[in-house]
mmCIF file of C-alpha atoms (C1' of nucleotides) in Angstrom:
data_model
loop_
_atom_site.group_PDB
_atom_site.id
_atom_site.type_symbol
_atom_site.label_atom_id
_atom_site.label_comp_id
_atom_site.label_asym_id
_atom_site.label_seq_id
_atom_site.Cartn_x
_atom_site.Cartn_y
_atom_site.Cartn_z
ATOM 1 C CA MET A 1 -9.584 -24.190 10.053
ATOM 2 C CA GLU A 2 -12.504 -23.563 12.356
ATOM 3 C CA THR A 3 -13.126 -19.916 12.969
ATOM 4 C CA HIS A 4 -16.367 -18.105 13.608
ATOM 5 C CA PRO A 5 -17.377 -15.238 11.403
ATOM 6 C CA LEU A 6 -16.905 -11.780 12.846
ATOM 7 C CA THR A 7 -19.608 -10.407 15.093
ATOM 8 C CA ALA A 8 -21.474 -7.348 13.884
ATOM 9 C CA ARG A 9 -19.395 -5.189 16.202
ATOM 10 C CA GLU A 10 -16.133 -6.691 14.982
ATOM 11 C CA GLN A 11 -17.305 -6.411 11.398
ATOM 12 C CA ARG A 12 -18.037 -2.729 11.776
ATOM 13 C CA ALA A 13 -14.622 -2.039 13.295
ATOM 14 C CA TRP A 14 -12.670 -4.185 10.865
ATOM 15 C CA GLU A 15 -14.517 -3.305 7.680
ATOM 16 C CA GLY A 16 -14.538 0.393 8.536
ATOM 17 C CA TYR A 17 -10.859 0.326 9.359
ATOM 18 C CA ARG A 18 -9.941 -1.698 6.277
ATOM 19 C CA ARG A 19 -11.772 0.601 3.897
ATOM 20 C CA MET A 20 -10.613 3.741 5.646
ATOM 21 C CA GLN A 21 -6.930 2.885 5.816
ATOM 22 C CA GLY A 22 -6.716 2.147 2.110
ATOM 23 C CA LEU A 23 -8.540 5.270 1.006
ATOM 24 C CA LEU A 24 -6.820 7.541 3.529
ATOM 25 C CA ALA A 25 -3.337 6.312 2.618
ATOM 26 C CA SER A 26 -3.899 6.799 -1.074
ATOM 27 C CA GLN A 27 -5.553 10.207 -0.596
ATOM 28 C CA LEU A 28 -2.731 11.511 1.625
ATOM 29 C CA ASN A 29 -0.158 10.144 -0.790
ATOM 30 C CA ARG A 30 -1.867 11.633 -3.835
ATOM 31 C CA HIS A 31 -2.253 15.005 -2.121
ATOM 32 C CA LEU A 32 1.335 15.173 -0.921
ATOM 33 C CA LEU A 33 2.726 14.103 -4.293
ATOM 34 C CA ARG A 34 0.620 16.631 -6.155
ATOM 35 C CA GLU A 35 1.469 19.489 -3.777
ATOM 36 C CA THR A 36 5.144 18.767 -3.223
ATOM 37 C CA GLY A 37 6.506 16.160 -5.604
ATOM 38 C CA LEU A 38 7.295 13.861 -2.685
ATOM 39 C CA SER A 39 5.505 10.657 -1.905
ATOM 40 C CA GLU A 40 4.706 9.689 1.685
ATOM 41 C CA ALA A 41 7.536 7.152 1.521
ATOM 42 C CA ASP A 42 9.938 9.848 0.297
ATOM 43 C CA PHE A 43 8.889 12.112 3.129
ATOM 44 C CA VAL A 44 9.391 9.507 5.823
ATOM 45 C CA ILE A 45 12.945 8.817 4.654
ATOM 46 C CA LEU A 46 13.902 12.458 4.208
ATOM 47 C CA ASP A 47 12.408 13.386 7.566
ATOM 48 C CA ALA A 48 14.417 10.702 9.322
ATOM 49 C CA LEU A 49 17.606 12.044 7.702
ATOM 50 C CA LEU A 50 16.679 15.629 8.552
ATOM 51 C CA ALA A 51 16.498 14.685 12.218
ATOM 52 C CA ALA A 52 19.720 12.654 12.253
ATOM 53 C CA PRO A 53 23.135 13.945 13.337
ATOM 54 C CA ASP A 54 24.799 15.571 10.303
ATOM 55 C CA HIS A 55 21.699 14.647 8.312
ATOM 56 C CA ARG A 56 23.249 11.225 7.835
ATOM 57 C CA LEU A 57 22.178 7.727 8.714
ATOM 58 C CA ARG A 58 23.563 4.359 7.967
ATOM 59 C CA SER A 59 21.164 2.202 5.995
ATOM 60 C CA LEU A 60 20.824 -0.190 8.924
ATOM 61 C CA ALA A 61 19.854 2.571 11.345
ATOM 62 C CA LEU A 62 17.490 4.119 8.829
ATOM 63 C CA ARG A 63 15.874 0.748 8.306
ATOM 64 C CA CYS A 64 15.368 0.410 12.041
ATOM 65 C CA GLU A 65 13.840 3.880 12.132
ATOM 66 C CA VAL A 66 11.313 3.415 9.338
ATOM 67 C CA GLN A 67 10.789 -0.343 9.793
ATOM 68 C CA TRP A 68 10.809 -1.277 6.129
ATOM 69 C CA GLU A 69 12.044 -4.465 4.576
ATOM 70 C CA LYS A 70 15.650 -4.162 3.511
ATOM 71 C CA SER A 71 15.087 -4.546 -0.202
ATOM 72 C CA ARG A 72 12.268 -2.003 -0.141
ATOM 73 C CA LEU A 73 14.617 0.480 1.502
ATOM 74 C CA SER A 74 17.449 -0.352 -0.861
ATOM 75 C CA HIS A 75 15.312 0.114 -3.952
ATOM 76 C CA HIS A 76 13.702 3.292 -2.658
ATOM 77 C CA LEU A 77 17.008 4.872 -1.626
ATOM 78 C CA ALA A 78 18.412 4.082 -5.076
ATOM 79 C CA ARG A 79 15.514 5.898 -6.709
ATOM 80 C CA MET A 80 15.847 8.859 -4.323
ATOM 81 C CA GLN A 81 19.570 8.996 -5.038
ATOM 82 C CA GLN A 82 18.751 9.113 -8.742
ATOM 83 C CA ARG A 83 16.435 12.083 -8.078
ATOM 84 C CA GLY A 84 19.158 13.866 -6.139
ATOM 85 C CA LEU A 85 17.330 13.819 -2.826
ATOM 86 C CA VAL A 86 19.969 11.785 -0.981
ATOM 87 C CA ALA A 87 23.613 10.884 -1.498
ATOM 88 C CA ARG A 88 25.296 7.579 -0.709
ATOM 89 C CA GLU A 89 28.582 7.379 1.191
ATOM 90 C CA GLU A 90 30.805 4.588 2.446
ATOM 91 C CA CYS A 91 30.317 3.439 6.009
ATOM 92 C CA PRO A 92 33.490 4.225 8.011
ATOM 93 C CA GLU A 93 32.957 1.442 10.555
ATOM 94 C CA ASP A 94 31.726 -1.396 8.376
ATOM 95 C CA SER A 95 32.734 -1.822 4.735
ATOM 96 C CA ARG A 96 29.532 -3.688 4.057
ATOM 97 C CA GLY A 97 27.476 -0.724 5.125
ATOM 98 C CA ALA A 98 26.158 2.348 3.322
ATOM 99 C CA VAL A 99 25.544 5.796 4.775
ATOM 100 C CA PHE A 100 22.916 8.059 3.241
ATOM 101 C CA ARG A 101 23.087 11.820 3.526
ATOM 102 C CA LEU A 102 20.374 14.367 2.906
ATOM 103 C CA THR A 103 21.350 16.592 -0.027
ATOM 104 C CA ASP A 104 20.546 20.304 -0.210
ATOM 105 C CA ALA A 105 17.770 19.523 -2.671
ATOM 106 C CA GLY A 106 16.404 16.856 -0.379
ATOM 107 C CA ARG A 107 16.510 19.176 2.603
ATOM 108 C CA ALA A 108 14.687 21.918 0.727
ATOM 109 C CA ALA A 109 12.075 19.466 -0.526
ATOM 110 C CA VAL A 110 11.254 17.928 2.825
ATOM 111 C CA THR A 111 11.221 21.281 4.583
ATOM 112 C CA ALA A 112 8.838 22.694 2.004
ATOM 113 C CA ALA A 113 6.639 19.594 2.174
ATOM 114 C CA ALA A 114 6.240 19.418 5.943
ATOM 115 C CA GLY A 115 3.533 22.048 6.229
ATOM 116 C CA HIS A 116 1.465 20.609 3.377
ATOM 117 C CA ARG A 117 1.679 17.187 4.912
ATOM 118 C CA VAL A 118 0.615 18.301 8.380
ATOM 119 C CA ALA A 119 -2.267 20.270 6.918
ATOM 120 C CA ALA A 120 -3.522 17.229 5.036
ATOM 121 C CA ILE A 121 -3.151 14.929 8.054
ATOM 122 C CA ARG A 122 -5.175 17.388 10.113
ATOM 123 C CA SER A 123 -7.815 17.837 7.443
ATOM 124 C CA TYR A 124 -8.343 14.154 6.647
ATOM 125 C CA LEU A 125 -7.839 12.687 10.123
ATOM 126 C CA LEU A 126 -6.842 14.625 13.235
ATOM 127 C CA ASP A 127 -9.355 17.448 13.072
ATOM 128 C CA LEU A 128 -12.186 14.921 12.797
ATOM 129 C CA LEU A 129 -11.430 13.305 16.138
ATOM 130 C CA THR A 130 -12.337 14.082 19.728
ATOM 131 C CA PRO A 131 -9.446 14.041 22.230
ATOM 132 C CA GLU A 132 -10.685 10.667 23.514
ATOM 133 C CA GLN A 133 -10.822 9.211 20.026
ATOM 134 C CA MET A 134 -7.323 10.474 19.370
ATOM 135 C CA ASP A 135 -5.995 8.810 22.506
ATOM 136 C CA THR A 136 -7.788 5.577 21.676
ATOM 137 C CA LEU A 137 -6.306 5.610 18.176
ATOM 138 C CA GLY A 138 -2.873 5.914 19.792
ATOM 139 C CA ASP A 139 -3.660 3.097 22.234
ATOM 140 C CA VAL A 140 -4.959 0.779 19.515
ATOM 141 C CA SER A 141 -1.914 1.472 17.358
ATOM 142 C CA GLU A 142 0.427 0.765 20.252
ATOM 143 C CA ALA A 143 -1.285 -2.536 21.005
ATOM 144 C CA VAL A 144 -1.094 -3.655 17.387
ATOM 145 C CA LEU A 145 2.564 -2.628 17.081
ATOM 146 C CA THR A 146 3.399 -4.573 20.221
ATOM 147 C CA ARG A 147 1.630 -7.613 18.820
ATOM 148 C CA LEU A 148 3.430 -7.325 15.495
ATOM 149 C CA ALA A 149 6.771 -7.009 17.227
ATOM 150 C CA ARG A 150 6.133 -10.340 18.964
ATOM 151 C CA GLU A 151 5.440 -11.959 15.627
ATOM 152 C CA ASP A 152 8.827 -11.274 14.183
ATOM 153 C CA PRO A 153 11.219 -9.817 16.722
ATOM 154 C CA HIS A 154 13.912 -9.358 14.127
ATOM 155 C CA ARG A 155 11.673 -7.495 11.754
ATOM 156 C CA HIS A 156 10.010 -5.130 14.133
ATOM 157 C CA ALA A 157 11.615 -4.962 17.537
ATOM 158 C CA ILE A 158 14.821 -3.578 16.074
ATOM 159 C CA ALA A 159 12.955 -0.303 15.766
ATOM 160 C CA GLU A 160 14.088 0.435 19.276
ATOM 161 C CA LEU A 161 17.629 0.540 18.016
ATOM 162 C CA ALA A 162 16.975 3.717 16.109
ATOM 163 C CA ARG A 163 15.359 6.066 18.580
ATOM 164 C CA PRO A 164 14.079 5.088 22.005
ATOM 165 C CA ASP A 165 12.408 8.405 22.776
ATOM 166 C CA PRO A 166 10.157 9.672 19.958
ATOM 167 C CA GLY A 167 8.792 12.427 22.166
ATOM 168 C CA ALA A 168 12.069 14.262 21.895
ATOM 169 C CA ARG A 169 11.465 15.101 18.240
ATOM 170 C CA SER A 170 10.903 18.720 17.367
ATOM 171 C CA ASN A 171 9.925 18.130 13.748
ATOM 172 C CA PRO A 172 6.420 16.648 13.630
ATOM 173 C CA GLY A 173 6.336 15.179 10.135
ATOM 174 C CA ALA A 174 7.195 11.589 10.818
ATOM 175 C CA MET B 1 1.979 27.440 4.097
ATOM 176 C CA GLU B 2 1.652 28.258 7.762
ATOM 177 C CA THR B 3 0.761 25.268 9.881
ATOM 178 C CA HIS B 4 1.735 24.424 13.416
ATOM 179 C CA PRO B 5 3.550 21.223 14.173
ATOM 180 C CA LEU B 6 1.459 18.483 15.681
ATOM 181 C CA THR B 7 0.922 18.532 19.421
ATOM 182 C CA ALA B 8 2.384 15.633 21.395
ATOM 183 C CA ARG B 9 -1.052 14.069 21.609
ATOM 184 C CA GLU B 10 -1.647 14.420 17.882
ATOM 185 C CA GLN B 11 1.846 13.146 17.166
ATOM 186 C CA ARG B 12 1.273 10.009 19.236
ATOM 187 C CA ALA B 13 -2.006 9.276 17.464
ATOM 188 C CA TRP B 14 -0.750 10.026 13.975
ATOM 189 C CA GLU B 15 2.673 8.474 14.233
ATOM 190 C CA GLY B 16 1.303 5.378 15.946
ATOM 191 C CA TYR B 17 -1.424 5.010 13.360
ATOM 192 C CA ARG B 18 0.915 5.645 10.450
ATOM 193 C CA ARG B 19 3.428 3.029 11.540
ATOM 194 C CA MET B 20 0.794 0.542 12.558
ATOM 195 C CA GLN B 21 -1.265 0.690 9.392
ATOM 196 C CA GLY B 22 1.746 0.034 7.160
ATOM 197 C CA LEU B 23 3.049 -2.884 9.177
ATOM 198 C CA LEU B 24 -0.384 -4.402 9.805
ATOM 199 C CA ALA B 25 -1.393 -4.246 6.144
ATOM 200 C CA SER B 26 1.798 -5.898 4.972
ATOM 201 C CA GLN B 27 1.708 -8.540 7.724
ATOM 202 C CA LEU B 28 -1.921 -9.479 6.994
ATOM 203 C CA ASN B 29 -1.179 -9.573 3.280
ATOM 204 C CA ARG B 30 1.949 -11.677 3.686
ATOM 205 C CA HIS B 31 0.179 -14.086 6.016
ATOM 206 C CA LEU B 32 -2.862 -14.514 3.757
ATOM 207 C CA LEU B 33 -0.727 -14.960 0.645
ATOM 208 C CA ARG B 34 1.466 -17.552 2.307
ATOM 209 C CA GLU B 35 -1.450 -19.504 3.779
ATOM 210 C CA THR B 36 -3.838 -19.346 0.835
ATOM 211 C CA GLY B 37 -2.176 -18.031 -2.310
ATOM 212 C CA LEU B 38 -4.558 -15.058 -2.328
ATOM 213 C CA SER B 39 -3.568 -11.495 -1.625
ATOM 214 C CA GLU B 40 -5.808 -9.208 0.412
ATOM 215 C CA ALA B 41 -6.797 -7.448 -2.810
ATOM 216 C CA ASP B 42 -7.686 -10.813 -4.403
ATOM 217 C CA PHE B 43 -9.789 -11.695 -1.401
ATOM 218 C CA VAL B 44 -11.740 -8.463 -1.399
ATOM 219 C CA ILE B 45 -12.670 -8.915 -5.058
ATOM 220 C CA LEU B 46 -13.571 -12.585 -4.765
ATOM 221 C CA ASP B 47 -15.579 -12.000 -1.628
ATOM 222 C CA ALA B 48 -17.628 -9.301 -3.329
ATOM 223 C CA LEU B 49 -18.391 -11.689 -6.192
ATOM 224 C CA LEU B 50 -19.217 -14.506 -3.786
ATOM 225 C CA ALA B 51 -21.875 -12.330 -2.196
ATOM 226 C CA ALA B 52 -23.331 -11.069 -5.468
ATOM 227 C CA PRO B 53 -26.394 -12.528 -7.227
ATOM 228 C CA ASP B 54 -25.211 -15.377 -9.476
ATOM 229 C CA HIS B 55 -21.688 -14.641 -8.252
ATOM 230 C CA ARG B 56 -21.534 -11.970 -10.933
ATOM 231 C CA LEU B 57 -20.966 -8.241 -10.868
ATOM 232 C CA ARG B 58 -20.517 -5.657 -13.510
ATOM 233 C CA SER B 59 -17.163 -3.933 -13.299
ATOM 234 C CA LEU B 60 -18.871 -0.659 -12.430
ATOM 235 C CA ALA B 61 -20.786 -2.161 -9.516
ATOM 236 C CA LEU B 62 -17.709 -4.009 -8.312
ATOM 237 C CA ARG B 63 -15.762 -0.802 -8.445
ATOM 238 C CA CYS B 64 -18.409 0.905 -6.343
ATOM 239 C CA GLU B 65 -18.246 -1.965 -3.872
ATOM 240 C CA VAL B 66 -14.477 -2.030 -3.365
ATOM 241 C CA GLN B 67 -13.836 1.672 -4.013
ATOM 242 C CA TRP B 68 -10.740 1.259 -6.125
ATOM 243 C CA GLU B 69 -9.575 3.419 -8.977
ATOM 244 C CA LYS B 70 -10.850 2.094 -12.281
ATOM 245 C CA SER B 71 -7.496 1.244 -13.778
ATOM 246 C CA ARG B 72 -6.433 -0.526 -10.608
ATOM 247 C CA LEU B 73 -9.551 -2.668 -10.828
ATOM 248 C CA SER B 74 -9.112 -3.250 -14.537
ATOM 249 C CA HIS B 75 -5.493 -4.364 -14.158
ATOM 250 C CA HIS B 76 -6.218 -6.534 -11.136
ATOM 251 C CA LEU B 77 -9.212 -8.252 -12.747
ATOM 252 C CA ALA B 78 -7.084 -8.971 -15.811
ATOM 253 C CA ARG B 79 -4.487 -10.688 -13.645
ATOM 254 C CA MET B 80 -7.146 -12.623 -11.718
ATOM 255 C CA GLN B 81 -8.719 -13.696 -15.010
ATOM 256 C CA GLN B 82 -5.306 -14.942 -16.094
ATOM 257 C CA ARG B 83 -5.093 -16.997 -12.885
ATOM 258 C CA GLY B 84 -8.531 -18.482 -13.530
ATOM 259 C CA LEU B 85 -10.133 -16.925 -10.452
ATOM 260 C CA VAL B 86 -12.722 -14.897 -12.376
ATOM 261 C CA ALA B 87 -14.212 -14.958 -15.872
ATOM 262 C CA ARG B 88 -15.154 -11.966 -17.984
ATOM 263 C CA GLU B 89 -18.505 -11.742 -19.772
ATOM 264 C CA GLU B 90 -20.244 -9.161 -21.920
ATOM 265 C CA CYS B 91 -22.597 -6.785 -20.194
ATOM 266 C CA PRO B 92 -26.162 -7.403 -21.504
ATOM 267 C CA GLU B 93 -27.366 -3.858 -20.814
ATOM 268 C CA ASP B 94 -24.380 -1.770 -21.867
ATOM 269 C CA SER B 95 -21.975 -2.855 -24.587
ATOM 270 C CA ARG B 96 -19.252 -0.773 -23.009
ATOM 271 C CA GLY B 97 -19.519 -2.729 -19.804
ATOM 272 C CA ALA B 98 -17.914 -5.912 -18.552
ATOM 273 C CA VAL B 99 -19.353 -8.467 -16.146
ATOM 274 C CA PHE B 100 -17.068 -10.579 -13.987
ATOM 275 C CA ARG B 101 -18.091 -13.960 -12.683
ATOM 276 C CA LEU B 102 -16.545 -16.010 -9.931
ATOM 277 C CA THR B 103 -15.175 -19.245 -11.351
ATOM 278 C CA ASP B 104 -15.278 -22.586 -9.511
ATOM 279 C CA ALA B 105 -11.579 -22.214 -8.748
ATOM 280 C CA GLY B 106 -12.148 -18.695 -7.453
ATOM 281 C CA ARG B 107 -15.009 -19.817 -5.288
ATOM 282 C CA ALA B 108 -12.988 -22.632 -3.788
ATOM 283 C CA ALA B 109 -10.048 -20.334 -3.154
ATOM 284 C CA VAL B 110 -11.990 -17.588 -1.410
ATOM 285 C CA THR B 111 -14.008 -20.057 0.630
ATOM 286 C CA ALA B 112 -10.846 -21.792 1.782
ATOM 287 C CA ALA B 113 -9.161 -18.478 2.550
ATOM 288 C CA ALA B 114 -11.927 -16.931 4.632
ATOM 289 C CA GLY B 115 -11.117 -18.730 7.860
ATOM 290 C CA HIS B 116 -7.398 -18.006 7.648
ATOM 291 C CA ARG B 117 -8.108 -14.363 7.018
ATOM 292 C CA VAL B 118 -10.520 -13.991 9.924
ATOM 293 C CA ALA B 119 -8.083 -15.770 12.235
ATOM 294 C CA ALA B 120 -5.286 -13.384 11.264
ATOM 295 C CA ILE B 121 -7.481 -10.291 11.623
ATOM 296 C CA ARG B 122 -8.452 -11.463 15.106
ATOM 297 C CA SER B 123 -4.898 -12.300 16.096
ATOM 298 C CA TYR B 124 -3.281 -9.091 14.864
ATOM 299 C CA LEU B 125 -6.072 -6.635 15.607
ATOM 300 C CA LEU B 126 -9.518 -7.514 16.985
ATOM 301 C CA ASP B 127 -8.480 -9.693 19.915
ATOM 302 C CA LEU B 128 -6.179 -6.939 21.176
ATOM 303 C CA LEU B 129 -8.994 -4.416 21.619
ATOM 304 C CA THR B 130 -11.519 -3.719 24.356
ATOM 305 C CA PRO B 131 -15.151 -3.372 23.217
ATOM 306 C CA GLU B 132 -14.869 0.412 23.674
ATOM 307 C CA GLN B 133 -11.703 0.564 21.567
ATOM 308 C CA MET B 134 -13.375 -1.484 18.882
ATOM 309 C CA ASP B 135 -16.356 0.869 18.772
ATOM 310 C CA THR B 136 -14.073 3.900 18.691
ATOM 311 C CA LEU B 137 -12.092 2.402 15.804
ATOM 312 C CA GLY B 138 -15.380 2.020 13.945
ATOM 313 C CA ASP B 139 -16.376 5.606 14.769
ATOM 314 C CA VAL B 140 -13.014 7.038 13.689
ATOM 315 C CA SER B 141 -13.134 5.079 10.438
ATOM 316 C CA GLU B 142 -16.639 6.287 9.720
ATOM 317 C CA ALA B 143 -15.661 9.910 10.318
ATOM 318 C CA VAL B 144 -12.650 9.641 8.014
ATOM 319 C CA LEU B 145 -14.657 7.900 5.286
ATOM 320 C CA THR B 146 -17.291 10.635 5.463
ATOM 321 C CA ARG B 147 -14.590 13.250 5.137
ATOM 322 C CA LEU B 148 -12.981 11.488 2.177
ATOM 323 C CA ALA B 149 -16.334 11.186 0.455
ATOM 324 C CA ARG B 150 -16.744 14.971 0.644
ATOM 325 C CA GLU B 151 -13.345 15.416 -0.956
ATOM 326 C CA ASP B 152 -14.224 13.654 -4.152
ATOM 327 C CA PRO B 153 -17.885 12.746 -4.371
ATOM 328 C CA HIS B 154 -17.371 10.919 -7.624
ATOM 329 C CA ARG B 155 -14.582 8.801 -6.305
ATOM 330 C CA HIS B 156 -16.005 7.781 -2.962
ATOM 331 C CA ALA B 157 -19.696 8.534 -2.593
ATOM 332 C CA ILE B 158 -20.574 6.143 -5.397
ATOM 333 C CA ALA B 159 -19.871 3.399 -2.896
ATOM 334 C CA GLU B 160 -23.481 3.735 -1.870
ATOM 335 C CA LEU B 161 -24.480 2.535 -5.298
ATOM 336 C CA ALA B 162 -23.171 -0.929 -4.595
ATOM 337 C CA ARG B 163 -24.717 -1.932 -1.323
ATOM 338 C CA PRO B 164 -26.751 0.390 0.893
ATOM 339 C CA ASP B 165 -26.984 -1.992 3.821
ATOM 340 C CA PRO B 166 -23.674 -3.631 4.786
ATOM 341 C CA GLY B 167 -25.220 -5.135 7.907
ATOM 342 C CA ALA B 168 -27.171 -7.574 5.766
ATOM 343 C CA ARG B 169 -24.054 -9.500 4.838
ATOM 344 C CA SER B 170 -23.695 -13.011 6.151
ATOM 345 C CA ASN B 171 -20.130 -13.577 4.978
ATOM 346 C CA PRO B 172 -17.741 -11.642 7.215
ATOM 347 C CA GLY B 173 -14.606 -11.515 5.068
ATOM 348 C CA ALA B 174 -14.908 -8.172 3.402
ATOM 349 C "C1'" DA C 1 45.008 -17.682 12.888
ATOM 350 C "C1'" DG C 2 41.383 -20.003 10.571
ATOM 351 C "C1'" DC C 3 36.684 -21.370 10.045
ATOM 352 C "C1'" DC C 4 31.926 -20.777 9.678
ATOM 353 C "C1'" DA C 5 27.513 -18.766 10.619
ATOM 354 C "C1'" DT C 6 25.494 -14.451 10.466
ATOM 355 C "C1'" DT C 7 24.860 -9.952 8.757
ATOM 356 C "C1'" DG C 8 24.396 -5.627 5.657
ATOM 357 C "C1'" DG C 9 23.130 -4.365 1.512
ATOM 358 C "C1'" DT C 10 22.265 -5.059 -3.426
ATOM 359 C "C1'" DT C 11 19.949 -6.976 -7.391
ATOM 360 C "C1'" DG C 12 16.623 -9.060 -10.546
ATOM 361 C "C1'" DA C 13 12.121 -10.775 -11.421
ATOM 362 C "C1'" DC C 14 7.633 -9.957 -10.888
ATOM 363 C "C1'" DG C 15 3.217 -8.501 -8.809
ATOM 364 C "C1'" DT C 16 0.846 -4.177 -7.720
ATOM 365 C "C1'" DG C 17 -1.108 0.590 -8.093
ATOM 366 C "C1'" DT C 18 -1.237 5.358 -10.222
ATOM 367 C "C1'" DC C 19 -1.569 8.478 -13.961
ATOM 368 C "C1'" DA C 20 -2.682 9.884 -18.494
ATOM 369 C "C1'" DT C 21 -4.737 8.645 -22.602
ATOM 370 C "C1'" DC C 22 -7.739 6.370 -25.689
ATOM 371 C "C1'" DC C 23 -12.061 4.636 -27.731
ATOM 372 C "C1'" DA C 24 -16.641 2.969 -28.246
ATOM 373 C "C1'" DA C 25 -21.223 3.304 -26.230
ATOM 374 C "C1'" DC C 26 -24.674 5.883 -23.949
ATOM 375 C "C1'" DC C 27 -27.820 9.593 -23.126
ATOM 376 C "C1'" DG C 28 -29.711 14.224 -23.039
ATOM 377 C "C1'" DC C 29 -30.920 17.990 -25.789
ATOM 378 C "C1'" DG C 30 -32.299 20.724 -29.744
ATOM 379 C "C1'" DC D 1 -32.552 12.102 -35.957
ATOM 380 C "C1'" DG D 2 -28.080 14.070 -35.157
ATOM 381 C "C1'" DC D 3 -24.780 16.046 -32.196
ATOM 382 C "C1'" DG D 4 -21.879 16.505 -28.403
ATOM 383 C "C1'" DG D 5 -20.693 15.685 -23.684
ATOM 384 C "C1'" DT D 6 -20.172 12.047 -20.492
ATOM 385 C "C1'" DT D 7 -19.206 7.475 -19.222
ATOM 386 C "C1'" DG D 8 -17.242 2.509 -18.810
ATOM 387 C "C1'" DG D 9 -13.446 0.103 -19.354
ATOM 388 C "C1'" DA D 10 -8.939 -0.929 -21.287
ATOM 389 C "C1'" DT D 11 -4.052 0.062 -22.025
ATOM 390 C "C1'" DG D 12 0.773 1.543 -21.595
ATOM 391 C "C1'" DA D 13 4.367 3.642 -18.994
ATOM 392 C "C1'" DC D 14 6.318 3.904 -14.825
ATOM 393 C "C1'" DA D 15 6.845 4.104 -9.714
ATOM 394 C "C1'" DC D 16 6.593 1.005 -5.931
ATOM 395 C "C1'" DG D 17 7.033 -3.175 -2.811
ATOM 396 C "C1'" DT D 18 7.927 -8.252 -2.090
ATOM 397 C "C1'" DC D 19 10.550 -12.341 -2.579
ATOM 398 C "C1'" DA D 20 14.546 -15.067 -3.346
ATOM 399 C "C1'" DA D 21 19.222 -15.152 -4.179
ATOM 400 C "C1'" DC D 22 23.740 -13.396 -3.984
ATOM 401 C "C1'" DC D 23 28.219 -11.719 -2.072
ATOM 402 C "C1'" DA D 24 31.561 -9.517 0.788
ATOM 403 C "C1'" DA D 25 32.457 -8.238 5.564
ATOM 404 C "C1'" DT D 26 32.028 -9.137 10.363
ATOM 405 C "C1'" DG D 27 32.466 -11.500 14.620
ATOM 406 C "C1'" DG D 28 32.411 -15.446 17.669
ATOM 407 C "C1'" DC D 29 34.552 -19.673 18.605
ATOM 408 C "C1'" DT D 30 38.116 -23.171 18.586
#
DNA sequence: AGCCATTGGTTGACGTGTCATCCAACCGCG
DNA sequence: CGCGGTTGGATGACACGTCAACCAATGGCT
């Protein structure tokens, strides 16, 4: 395969991004886990259930919302069920399906964790940026997400199934 | 803890970034693994060794270079040794230390993988950005890395030990 | 009504990363 | 020279994520 090496400008953007995203993700995860007992992955799931009608979502809809692979979601939900954070119910409209409900313990945990999480996100990322940088980060992310959705329409584009208008959310966590 | 929810602008930046970084990382990793048999983590290690004098680095220096936790590095190097990609040697100046050398198989693998990796990084990220967006991504990454280094000087700031001048690199991969 | 392809979700195997702990070697200090 | 604190690296346990395979239910088509 014939490809040219990255230019210095590309190198700076890519290398900086690559290093940053790994360190930031693990720092935010470590911080949240230490402060609240919830991992970032836990939080994302619980937050999606918190926002859902009756604090319930079918696995399929939840998968669309968080955009995880199905076996990742299945395994993670099983572990969260074991910890008492969610409960599994039958799906009334499709016997193949599973519905997951936020338990009282799960609700308390995610509610308590939200503030810690926002504080860390501000401290390690948002408060460091100018308004222009923040908007560009949003633009870049949108462009990449659009590109990824083209790559595998089934894997990514189904995200629209879950919630077409993210701006309507009142809870900021996820 | 009393923190305000994110503003709409902050939410767009954070939520977009959060979703994007997870999907991008797993797509790049999946693509590289499928095309070359090397994971992104493999590549980063091999590329650091490729660039090192004699294609050798002490574990400590390698750890500074890639900025991983020590047990992550130790476990990963053990697996790569098992696959014949690197070889472990004694450290001549510190009996506690270990030196890792790129094997012929490792060198062939990382050399063959470099083009695929660059092509994927361009396709999924760099080619989507304007020059201004690319520079801003670099600036944002730099700001976050600086912040993270303050958080735990021992964990992050030691990166300077490995290579003070990244611009001197001729191989673009890592 | 029956058939068949697709789908929703689970499961097991295995690679990966974090945390805590351990141990031998190093180095600074008295 | 001896001591004690620190360091470099390994190890085990366990949580996590990917891949392939499986199976029952669904839905479209004849």
